[in-house]
Structures are given as C-alpha cells and as structure tokens.
Amino acid sequence: MSGPVPLLSYDDPRLVPGRVALFLDFDGTLAEITERPDAVRVDAETRAMLARLERATGGALAIVTGRAIGDIDGFLAPLRLAVAGVHGLERRTADGARLGAAIDEAAAARVRASLEAAAAEMPGTLVEAKPGSLALHYRQAPERAEAAIAAAHAAVEGLEGVHVLNGKMVVEVKLGSATKADAVAQFMDEPPFAGRLPVVCGDDVTDEDAFREAAARGGVTVKIGPGETVAGLRAAGPAELRRWLVALADSFEPEKAETA
C-alpha cells in the first residue's frame, strides 16, 4: 500500500471556494510546536492568510484543536473563527453560537490535583487546565514520557467517562467522549459547511479520527510531519502547509493574486 502523496504535488479541481470546508488543527499544523504551550506565536502573514480563506469560503473554515477556544482567540486576534476546542468538547459555530458538553467538576478537580502532584515530582513537566480537560506536558523533558503517561492513567483510576489521549509531548485526560471526528461531523451538518468537501489538516494522533470522518465523506486529508497516518496527503511541516494554504487562497482570489 502506497503512502500519502506529497501535498505540494497535489492538484484537485474540486478545491474551489464555494465547495470547500476547511478544518485546521493548530499546534504542529498552523503553528510550530514550542517547549511551552503558552510560547506559541502566530505571525501576521498566517493570520492574514486565514482571514482570506475564511472570507473566500464564506466562513467555512474552522480550527479543530486540543486547545481551548479562548486560547485560539488569543493567538489569532483579531480573527474570530469557528472553533472546536478541547478535541470537540467545546465548539463555536460559524455564526458565533457556543456549545459545550457537561463536565463532572468533582472528577476534574481530582484529576487536576493528581496530575499537579505528579508534575511536582517530574521537573520539566507542567499541567495545563482546559474546559473539560487536563493536559500534562513533557515537551521540556521528553525522557519523562513513560512516567507522564503512567501518571495520567493513575489519575483516572476508578473514574468513568474519562479518556486518556496520548499526543506529541503531552498526555491529556479528557472528561468527555467527544472527538475531533465528532466536531467535523457536527460542523458538516451546519451552514456554511454543509454540502461541501471537507479538507482536514492535522499533525497528531488525535487528528486521525477526523481524517477518517473526512475520508468517509469523500474529503481531502493532510498529515503534517512524519508518522503513520490514514491521511491521503502529507506536508513536511507547518511551513509547507502554510505555503499550500497561501496558494489555495490565491486560487480562490485570482484577481488579487495577479495584482500582488
């Protein structure tokens, strides 16, 4: 079985502004992964490219991420896009409506206390609290991966309705069952996404479910970086994806591209 096709060699006549629905992961996809999650920066060129795509597609562009919606708004300001945050546990639709799953706050407090106690014993790790989720990052101490994962599983012992997700240099405890695939499916049932071709771009194992959802709808899937994947296309890294997205925006605005 052949692997993903290089993204920059891909040409698809279906990629026209009135037919495409774009779903983009954030860390490792639009933005480079940094040692600390709060150290991420999005340059003005990337924000301008996203604004062009959002405008050209009539709002059919969503960020689908493990980040909280508020974090994404901070990184992309003044842009305010449709977002599925915390792997689908919270969502803002294209028309601005906020939706979220009910969370067991007592369970969340227990998990947080357990993870923070574990992090205190593992220099280089840190706990990030998000709506409905606790993430234990080990970007600054990759040698602690096994211990961090064990700590997350210990934190959820005896709890029901919680899920442990392994990501890039992070292990996350999610207090709900929503996935990125659920988020893509929900957006695709709503305007302006409904009836369009889903294009999903992501770099992490948590994006694989979203790739499968898009593929089931005949869509386009792009894996960012190395690793096994079900995606049909691959970009070497965020810079290559951004280059492709700029070219896509140019194709959506041919008059603007010609005068640039």
PDB file of C-alpha atoms in Angstrom:
ATOM      1  CA  MET A   1       0.000   0.000   0.000  1.00  0.00           C
ATOM      2  CA  SER A   2       1.437   3.367  -1.022  1.00  0.00           C
ATOM      3  CA  GLY A   3       1.798   6.164   1.495  1.00  0.00           C
ATOM      4  CA  PRO A   4       0.448   9.714   1.441  1.00  0.00           C
ATOM      5  CA  VAL A   5       1.033  11.856  -1.643  1.00  0.00           C
ATOM      6  CA  PRO A   6       3.268  14.944  -1.170  1.00  0.00           C
ATOM      7  CA  LEU A   7       0.969  17.895  -0.586  1.00  0.00           C
ATOM      8  CA  LEU A   8       2.724  20.356  -2.892  1.00  0.00           C
ATOM      9  CA  SER A   9       2.336  17.970  -5.851  1.00  0.00           C
ATOM     10  CA  TYR A  10      -1.415  17.643  -5.288  1.00  0.00           C
ATOM     11  CA  ASP A  11      -3.900  19.242  -7.665  1.00  0.00           C
ATOM     12  CA  ASP A  12      -7.649  18.791  -7.259  1.00  0.00           C
ATOM     13  CA  PRO A  13     -10.263  20.601  -9.364  1.00  0.00           C
ATOM     14  CA  ARG A  14     -12.746  20.227  -6.512  1.00  0.00           C
ATOM     15  CA  LEU A  15     -10.826  22.775  -4.439  1.00  0.00           C
ATOM     16  CA  VAL A  16     -12.935  25.815  -5.249  1.00  0.00           C
ATOM     17  CA  PRO A  17     -14.092  28.385  -2.667  1.00  0.00           C
ATOM     18  CA  GLY A  18     -17.821  27.667  -2.821  1.00  0.00           C
ATOM     19  CA  ARG A  19     -17.340  23.936  -2.391  1.00  0.00           C
ATOM     20  CA  VAL A  20     -14.584  23.579   0.210  1.00  0.00           C
ATOM     21  CA  ALA A  21     -14.883  23.338   4.005  1.00  0.00           C
ATOM     22  CA  LEU A  22     -11.511  23.733   5.752  1.00  0.00           C
ATOM     23  CA  PHE A  23     -10.691  22.159   9.127  1.00  0.00           C
ATOM     24  CA  LEU A  24      -7.258  23.005  10.533  1.00  0.00           C
ATOM     25  CA  ASP A  25      -5.505  21.765  13.642  1.00  0.00           C
ATOM     26  CA  PHE A  26      -3.418  24.388  15.454  1.00  0.00           C
ATOM     27  CA  ASP A  27      -0.232  23.205  17.224  1.00  0.00           C
ATOM     28  CA  GLY A  28       2.123  21.458  14.821  1.00  0.00           C
ATOM     29  CA  THR A  29      -0.146  22.339  11.910  1.00  0.00           C
ATOM     30  CA  LEU A  30      -0.692  26.089  11.651  1.00  0.00           C
ATOM     31  CA  ALA A  31       1.868  26.884  14.333  1.00  0.00           C
ATOM     32  CA  GLU A  32       5.185  25.311  15.225  1.00  0.00           C
ATOM     33  CA  ILE A  33       5.270  23.307  18.453  1.00  0.00           C
ATOM     34  CA  THR A  34       7.160  25.115  21.211  1.00  0.00           C
ATOM     35  CA  GLU A  35       8.626  23.953  24.525  1.00  0.00           C
ATOM     36  CA  ARG A  36       5.819  25.658  26.449  1.00  0.00           C
ATOM     37  CA  PRO A  37       2.228  25.756  25.130  1.00  0.00           C
ATOM     38  CA  ASP A  38       1.934  29.457  26.011  1.00  0.00           C
ATOM     39  CA  ALA A  39       5.035  30.335  23.966  1.00  0.00           C
ATOM     40  CA  VAL A  40       3.350  29.789  20.595  1.00  0.00           C
ATOM     41  CA  ARG A  41       3.208  32.779  18.249  1.00  0.00           C
ATOM     42  CA  VAL A  42       1.218  33.203  15.028  1.00  0.00           C
ATOM     43  CA  ASP A  43       2.659  35.751  12.639  1.00  0.00           C
ATOM     44  CA  ALA A  44       0.673  38.418  10.826  1.00  0.00           C
ATOM     45  CA  GLU A  45       1.075  36.623   7.482  1.00  0.00           C
ATOM     46  CA  THR A  46      -0.611  33.476   8.825  1.00  0.00           C
ATOM     47  CA  ARG A  47      -3.468  35.466  10.328  1.00  0.00           C
ATOM     48  CA  ALA A  48      -3.911  37.316   7.025  1.00  0.00           C
ATOM     49  CA  MET A  49      -3.953  34.023   5.106  1.00  0.00           C
ATOM     50  CA  LEU A  50      -6.620  32.603   7.430  1.00  0.00           C
ATOM     51  CA  ALA A  51      -8.698  35.759   7.060  1.00  0.00           C
ATOM     52  CA  ARG A  52      -8.516  35.442   3.263  1.00  0.00           C
ATOM     53  CA  LEU A  53      -9.584  31.794   3.359  1.00  0.00           C
ATOM     54  CA  GLU A  54     -12.396  32.460   5.816  1.00  0.00           C
ATOM     55  CA  ARG A  55     -13.685  35.270   3.635  1.00  0.00           C
ATOM     56  CA  ALA A  56     -13.338  33.366   0.349  1.00  0.00           C
ATOM     57  CA  THR A  57     -15.141  30.289   1.692  1.00  0.00           C
ATOM     58  CA  GLY A  58     -17.963  32.304   3.211  1.00  0.00           C
ATOM     59  CA  GLY A  59     -16.967  31.271   6.721  1.00  0.00           C
ATOM     60  CA  ALA A  60     -16.468  27.547   6.019  1.00  0.00           C
ATOM     61  CA  LEU A  61     -13.173  27.416   7.940  1.00  0.00           C
ATOM     62  CA  ALA A  62     -12.798  26.017  11.440  1.00  0.00           C
ATOM     63  CA  ILE A  63      -9.910  25.411  13.798  1.00  0.00           C
ATOM     64  CA  VAL A  64     -10.223  21.901  15.295  1.00  0.00           C
ATOM     65  CA  THR A  65      -7.793  21.629  18.180  1.00  0.00           C
ATOM     66  CA  GLY A  66      -6.960  20.330  21.613  1.00  0.00           C
ATOM     67  CA  ARG A  67      -6.621  23.956  22.717  1.00  0.00           C
ATOM     68  CA  ALA A  68      -9.423  25.843  24.417  1.00  0.00           C
ATOM     69  CA  ILE A  69     -11.408  28.272  22.266  1.00  0.00           C
ATOM     70  CA  GLY A  70     -10.189  31.212  24.336  1.00  0.00           C
ATOM     71  CA  ASP A  71      -6.571  30.271  23.675  1.00  0.00           C
ATOM     72  CA  ILE A  72      -7.157  30.171  19.920  1.00  0.00           C
ATOM     73  CA  ASP A  73      -8.866  33.564  20.004  1.00  0.00           C
ATOM     74  CA  GLY A  74      -5.842  34.974  21.800  1.00  0.00           C
ATOM     75  CA  PHE A  75      -3.360  33.571  19.298  1.00  0.00           C
ATOM     76  CA  LEU A  76      -5.367  34.636  16.219  1.00  0.00           C
ATOM     77  CA  ALA A  77      -6.752  38.016  17.372  1.00  0.00           C
ATOM     78  CA  PRO A  78      -8.381  39.975  15.887  1.00  0.00           C
ATOM     79  CA  LEU A  79      -9.647  36.960  13.908  1.00  0.00           C
ATOM     80  CA  ARG A  80     -12.628  35.164  15.434  1.00  0.00           C
ATOM     81  CA  LEU A  81     -13.163  31.916  13.561  1.00  0.00           C
ATOM     82  CA  ALA A  82     -15.352  28.872  14.052  1.00  0.00           C
ATOM     83  CA  VAL A  83     -13.502  26.629  16.526  1.00  0.00           C
ATOM     84  CA  ALA A  84     -13.834  23.168  18.022  1.00  0.00           C
ATOM     85  CA  GLY A  85     -11.766  23.228  21.198  1.00  0.00           C
ATOM     86  CA  VAL A  86     -10.538  20.564  23.619  1.00  0.00           C
ATOM     87  CA  HIS A  87     -10.843  17.830  20.981  1.00  0.00           C
ATOM     88  CA  GLY A  88     -14.511  18.647  20.386  1.00  0.00           C
ATOM     89  CA  LEU A  89     -15.678  19.141  23.997  1.00  0.00           C
ATOM     90  CA  GLU A  90     -16.466  22.795  23.239  1.00  0.00           C
ATOM     91  CA  ARG A  91     -17.421  24.374  19.954  1.00  0.00           C
ATOM     92  CA  ARG A  92     -18.187  27.779  18.463  1.00  0.00           C
ATOM     93  CA  THR A  93     -20.198  27.640  15.267  1.00  0.00           C
ATOM     94  CA  ALA A  94     -19.691  29.902  12.260  1.00  0.00           C
ATOM     95  CA  ASP A  95     -22.478  32.160  13.494  1.00  0.00           C
ATOM     96  CA  GLY A  96     -20.864  32.507  16.920  1.00  0.00           C
ATOM     97  CA  ALA A  97     -23.050  30.140  18.983  1.00  0.00           C
ATOM     98  CA  ARG A  98     -21.173  28.430  21.842  1.00  0.00           C
ATOM     99  CA  LEU A  99     -21.818  24.756  22.545  1.00  0.00           C
ATOM    100  CA  GLY A 100     -20.245  22.524  25.161  1.00  0.00           C
ATOM    101  CA  ALA A 101     -20.535  19.184  26.924  1.00  0.00           C
ATOM    102  CA  ALA A 102     -21.471  18.847  30.592  1.00  0.00           C
ATOM    103  CA  ILE A 103     -18.397  18.167  32.724  1.00  0.00           C
ATOM    104  CA  ASP A 104     -18.064  16.408  36.097  1.00  0.00           C
ATOM    105  CA  GLU A 105     -16.299  19.170  38.002  1.00  0.00           C
ATOM    106  CA  ALA A 106     -15.516  16.951  41.008  1.00  0.00           C
ATOM    107  CA  ALA A 107     -13.767  14.448  38.751  1.00  0.00           C
ATOM    108  CA  ALA A 108     -11.896  17.282  37.043  1.00  0.00           C
ATOM    109  CA  ALA A 109     -10.665  18.613  40.406  1.00  0.00           C
ATOM    110  CA  ARG A 110      -9.493  15.144  41.451  1.00  0.00           C
ATOM    111  CA  VAL A 111      -7.603  14.595  38.197  1.00  0.00           C
ATOM    112  CA  ARG A 112      -6.025  18.036  38.357  1.00  0.00           C
ATOM    113  CA  ALA A 113      -4.780  17.510  41.903  1.00  0.00           C
ATOM    114  CA  SER A 114      -3.309  14.126  40.976  1.00  0.00           C
ATOM    115  CA  LEU A 115      -1.555  15.434  37.857  1.00  0.00           C
ATOM    116  CA  GLU A 116      -0.182  18.504  39.626  1.00  0.00           C
ATOM    117  CA  ALA A 117       1.237  16.295  42.394  1.00  0.00           C
ATOM    118  CA  ALA A 118       2.864  14.091  39.757  1.00  0.00           C
ATOM    119  CA  ALA A 119       4.252  17.097  37.857  1.00  0.00           C
ATOM    120  CA  ALA A 120       5.827  18.425  41.049  1.00  0.00           C
ATOM    121  CA  GLU A 121       7.889  15.236  41.147  1.00  0.00           C
ATOM    122  CA  MET A 122       8.877  15.480  37.469  1.00  0.00           C
ATOM    123  CA  PRO A 123      10.893  18.649  36.689  1.00  0.00           C
ATOM    124  CA  GLY A 124      10.276  19.874  33.158  1.00  0.00           C
ATOM    125  CA  THR A 125       6.615  18.887  33.103  1.00  0.00           C
ATOM    126  CA  LEU A 126       3.603  21.139  33.578  1.00  0.00           C
ATOM    127  CA  VAL A 127      -0.170  20.794  33.882  1.00  0.00           C
ATOM    128  CA  GLU A 128      -2.488  22.795  31.655  1.00  0.00           C
ATOM    129  CA  ALA A 129      -6.141  23.071  32.686  1.00  0.00           C
ATOM    130  CA  LYS A 130      -8.704  23.439  29.887  1.00  0.00           C
ATOM    131  CA  PRO A 131     -12.505  23.281  29.843  1.00  0.00           C
ATOM    132  CA  GLY A 132     -13.213  19.594  30.404  1.00  0.00           C
ATOM    133  CA  SER A 133      -9.597  18.500  30.084  1.00  0.00           C
ATOM    134  CA  LEU A 134      -6.261  18.383  31.916  1.00  0.00           C
ATOM    135  CA  ALA A 135      -3.035  18.105  29.932  1.00  0.00           C
ATOM    136  CA  LEU A 136       0.320  17.003  31.311  1.00  0.00           C
ATOM    137  CA  HIS A 137       3.020  18.429  29.021  1.00  0.00           C
ATOM    138  CA  TYR A 138       6.544  16.992  28.904  1.00  0.00           C
ATOM    139  CA  ARG A 139       7.940  18.983  25.952  1.00  0.00           C
ATOM    140  CA  GLN A 140      10.852  20.172  28.096  1.00  0.00           C
ATOM    141  CA  ALA A 141      11.505  16.687  29.480  1.00  0.00           C
ATOM    142  CA  PRO A 142      10.812  14.149  26.727  1.00  0.00           C
ATOM    143  CA  GLU A 143      12.594  11.462  28.719  1.00  0.00           C
ATOM    144  CA  ARG A 144       9.661  11.573  31.152  1.00  0.00           C
ATOM    145  CA  ALA A 145       7.113  10.384  28.584  1.00  0.00           C
ATOM    146  CA  GLU A 146       6.577   6.968  30.164  1.00  0.00           C
ATOM    147  CA  ALA A 147       6.243   8.418  33.669  1.00  0.00           C
ATOM    148  CA  ALA A 148       3.835  11.130  32.475  1.00  0.00           C
ATOM    149  CA  ILE A 149       1.601   8.622  30.731  1.00  0.00           C
ATOM    150  CA  ALA A 150       1.597   6.402  33.811  1.00  0.00           C
ATOM    151  CA  ALA A 151       0.665   9.413  35.967  1.00  0.00           C
ATOM    152  CA  ALA A 152      -2.304  10.214  33.721  1.00  0.00           C
ATOM    153  CA  HIS A 153      -3.613   6.663  33.911  1.00  0.00           C
ATOM    154  CA  ALA A 154      -3.192   6.662  37.681  1.00  0.00           C
ATOM    155  CA  ALA A 155      -5.119   9.947  37.910  1.00  0.00           C
ATOM    156  CA  VAL A 156      -8.212   8.469  36.226  1.00  0.00           C
ATOM    157  CA  GLU A 157      -8.250   5.142  38.052  1.00  0.00           C
ATOM    158  CA  GLY A 158     -11.789   4.370  39.183  1.00  0.00           C
ATOM    159  CA  LEU A 159     -13.367   7.216  37.212  1.00  0.00           C
ATOM    160  CA  GLU A 160     -15.959   6.646  34.499  1.00  0.00           C
ATOM    161  CA  GLY A 161     -16.460   8.690  31.346  1.00  0.00           C
ATOM    162  CA  VAL A 162     -12.870   9.909  31.142  1.00  0.00           C
ATOM    163  CA  HIS A 163     -10.360   9.268  28.377  1.00  0.00           C
ATOM    164  CA  VAL A 164      -6.570   9.408  28.269  1.00  0.00           C
ATOM    165  CA  LEU A 165      -5.167  10.743  24.984  1.00  0.00           C
ATOM    166  CA  ASN A 166      -1.513  10.499  24.001  1.00  0.00           C
ATOM    167  CA  GLY A 167      -0.255  13.372  21.856  1.00  0.00           C
ATOM    168  CA  LYS A 168       3.030  14.959  20.842  1.00  0.00           C
ATOM    169  CA  MET A 169       4.942  15.522  24.082  1.00  0.00           C
ATOM    170  CA  VAL A 170       1.650  15.594  26.019  1.00  0.00           C
ATOM    171  CA  VAL A 171      -0.761  13.200  27.665  1.00  0.00           C
ATOM    172  CA  GLU A 172      -4.266  14.502  28.191  1.00  0.00           C
ATOM    173  CA  VAL A 173      -7.181  13.459  30.369  1.00  0.00           C
ATOM    174  CA  LYS A 174     -10.461  14.370  28.717  1.00  0.00           C
ATOM    175  CA  LEU A 175     -13.634  14.317  30.782  1.00  0.00           C
ATOM    176  CA  GLY A 176     -15.995  13.567  27.921  1.00  0.00           C
ATOM    177  CA  SER A 177     -16.347  11.400  24.852  1.00  0.00           C
ATOM    178  CA  ALA A 178     -16.309  13.967  22.034  1.00  0.00           C
ATOM    179  CA  THR A 179     -13.574  13.634  19.394  1.00  0.00           C
ATOM    180  CA  LYS A 180     -12.276  15.746  16.555  1.00  0.00           C
ATOM    181  CA  ALA A 181     -14.255  13.478  14.223  1.00  0.00           C
ATOM    182  CA  ASP A 182     -17.440  14.412  16.092  1.00  0.00           C
ATOM    183  CA  ALA A 183     -16.558  18.087  15.720  1.00  0.00           C
ATOM    184  CA  VAL A 184     -16.014  17.787  11.965  1.00  0.00           C
ATOM    185  CA  ALA A 185     -19.297  15.878  11.590  1.00  0.00           C
ATOM    186  CA  GLN A 186     -21.191  18.499  13.593  1.00  0.00           C
ATOM    187  CA  PHE A 187     -19.785  21.362  11.546  1.00  0.00           C
ATOM    188  CA  MET A 188     -20.633  19.486   8.336  1.00  0.00           C
ATOM    189  CA  ASP A 189     -24.273  19.377   9.425  1.00  0.00           C
ATOM    190  CA  GLU A 190     -24.382  23.178   9.730  1.00  0.00           C
ATOM    191  CA  PRO A 191     -24.116  26.119   7.351  1.00  0.00           C
ATOM    192  CA  PRO A 192     -21.853  27.216   5.767  1.00  0.00           C
ATOM    193  CA  PHE A 193     -20.029  23.840   5.924  1.00  0.00           C
ATOM    194  CA  ALA A 194     -22.961  21.617   4.925  1.00  0.00           C
ATOM    195  CA  GLY A 195     -22.775  20.066   1.470  1.00  0.00           C
ATOM    196  CA  ARG A 196     -19.115  20.958   0.976  1.00  0.00           C
ATOM    197  CA  LEU A 197     -15.924  18.965   0.523  1.00  0.00           C
ATOM    198  CA  PRO A 198     -14.164  18.596   3.907  1.00  0.00           C
ATOM    199  CA  VAL A 199     -10.419  19.302   3.896  1.00  0.00           C
ATOM    200  CA  VAL A 200      -8.817  18.267   7.190  1.00  0.00           C
ATOM    201  CA  CYS A 201      -5.209  19.116   8.118  1.00  0.00           C
ATOM    202  CA  GLY A 202      -3.513  17.891  11.295  1.00  0.00           C
ATOM    203  CA  ASP A 203      -0.290  16.529  12.733  1.00  0.00           C
ATOM    204  CA  ASP A 204      -1.173  14.413  15.747  1.00  0.00           C
ATOM    205  CA  VAL A 205      -2.698  11.027  16.521  1.00  0.00           C
ATOM    206  CA  THR A 206      -5.832  12.835  17.709  1.00  0.00           C
ATOM    207  CA  ASP A 207      -6.364  14.042  14.126  1.00  0.00           C
ATOM    208  CA  GLU A 208      -6.606  10.517  12.710  1.00  0.00           C
ATOM    209  CA  ASP A 209     -10.288  10.204  13.684  1.00  0.00           C
ATOM    210  CA  ALA A 210     -11.002  13.454  11.869  1.00  0.00           C
ATOM    211  CA  PHE A 211      -9.140  12.150   8.806  1.00  0.00           C
ATOM    212  CA  ARG A 212     -11.383   9.077   8.782  1.00  0.00           C
ATOM    213  CA  GLU A 213     -14.510  11.215   9.098  1.00  0.00           C
ATOM    214  CA  ALA A 214     -13.437  13.412   6.181  1.00  0.00           C
ATOM    215  CA  ALA A 215     -12.440  10.412   4.050  1.00  0.00           C
ATOM    216  CA  ALA A 216     -15.854   8.828   4.620  1.00  0.00           C
ATOM    217  CA  ARG A 217     -17.341  11.993   3.125  1.00  0.00           C
ATOM    218  CA  GLY A 218     -15.018  11.877   0.122  1.00  0.00           C
ATOM    219  CA  GLY A 219     -12.845  14.653   1.509  1.00  0.00           C
ATOM    220  CA  VAL A 220      -9.170  15.591   1.466  1.00  0.00           C
ATOM    221  CA  THR A 221      -6.871  14.728   4.382  1.00  0.00           C
ATOM    222  CA  VAL A 222      -3.409  16.143   5.074  1.00  0.00           C
ATOM    223  CA  LYS A 223      -0.944  14.785   7.645  1.00  0.00           C
ATOM    224  CA  ILE A 224       1.646  17.306   8.822  1.00  0.00           C
ATOM    225  CA  GLY A 225       5.060  15.823   9.553  1.00  0.00           C
ATOM    226  CA  PRO A 226       6.220  12.210   9.882  1.00  0.00           C
ATOM    227  CA  GLY A 227       4.413   9.216  11.323  1.00  0.00           C
ATOM    228  CA  GLU A 228       1.902   6.599  10.298  1.00  0.00           C
ATOM    229  CA  THR A 229      -1.392   8.010   9.093  1.00  0.00           C
ATOM    230  CA  VAL A 230      -4.606   7.263   7.246  1.00  0.00           C
ATOM    231  CA  ALA A 231      -4.361  10.674   5.519  1.00  0.00           C
ATOM    232  CA  GLY A 232      -4.041  10.774   1.754  1.00  0.00           C
ATOM    233  CA  LEU A 233      -1.574  13.683   1.634  1.00  0.00           C
ATOM    234  CA  ARG A 234       1.471  14.716   3.630  1.00  0.00           C
ATOM    235  CA  ALA A 235       3.163  18.070   4.274  1.00  0.00           C
ATOM    236  CA  ALA A 236       6.709  18.096   5.662  1.00  0.00           C
ATOM    237  CA  GLY A 237       5.798  20.606   8.366  1.00  0.00           C
ATOM    238  CA  PRO A 238       3.704  23.672   9.234  1.00  0.00           C
ATOM    239  CA  ALA A 239       5.703  25.936   6.896  1.00  0.00           C
ATOM    240  CA  GLU A 240       4.887  23.723   3.916  1.00  0.00           C
ATOM    241  CA  LEU A 241       1.214  23.609   4.875  1.00  0.00           C
ATOM    242  CA  ARG A 242       1.103  27.399   5.198  1.00  0.00           C
ATOM    243  CA  ARG A 243       2.688  27.707   1.760  1.00  0.00           C
ATOM    244  CA  TRP A 244      -0.032  25.460   0.323  1.00  0.00           C
ATOM    245  CA  LEU A 245      -2.789  27.374   2.103  1.00  0.00           C
ATOM    246  CA  VAL A 246      -1.478  30.677   0.738  1.00  0.00           C
ATOM    247  CA  ALA A 247      -1.525  29.189  -2.769  1.00  0.00           C
ATOM    248  CA  LEU A 248      -5.078  27.967  -2.118  1.00  0.00           C
ATOM    249  CA  ALA A 249      -6.113  31.452  -1.019  1.00  0.00           C
ATOM    250  CA  ASP A 250      -4.514  32.870  -4.167  1.00  0.00           C
ATOM    251  CA  SER A 251      -6.513  30.423  -6.313  1.00  0.00           C
ATOM    252  CA  PHE A 252      -9.671  31.487  -4.507  1.00  0.00           C
ATOM    253  CA  GLU A 253      -8.877  35.165  -5.243  1.00  0.00           C
ATOM    254  CA  PRO A 254      -7.298  35.087  -8.722  1.00  0.00           C
ATOM    255  CA  GLU A 255      -7.664  38.816  -9.320  1.00  0.00           C
ATOM    256  CA  LYS A 256      -5.839  39.628  -6.081  1.00  0.00           C
ATOM    257  CA  ALA A 257      -3.082  37.104  -6.824  1.00  0.00           C
ATOM    258  CA  GLU A 258      -2.485  38.625 -10.289  1.00  0.00           C
ATOM    259  CA  THR A 259      -2.003  42.121  -8.898  1.00  0.00           C
ATOM    260  CA  ALA A 260       0.168  41.073  -5.935  1.00  0.00           C
TER     261      ALA A 260
END
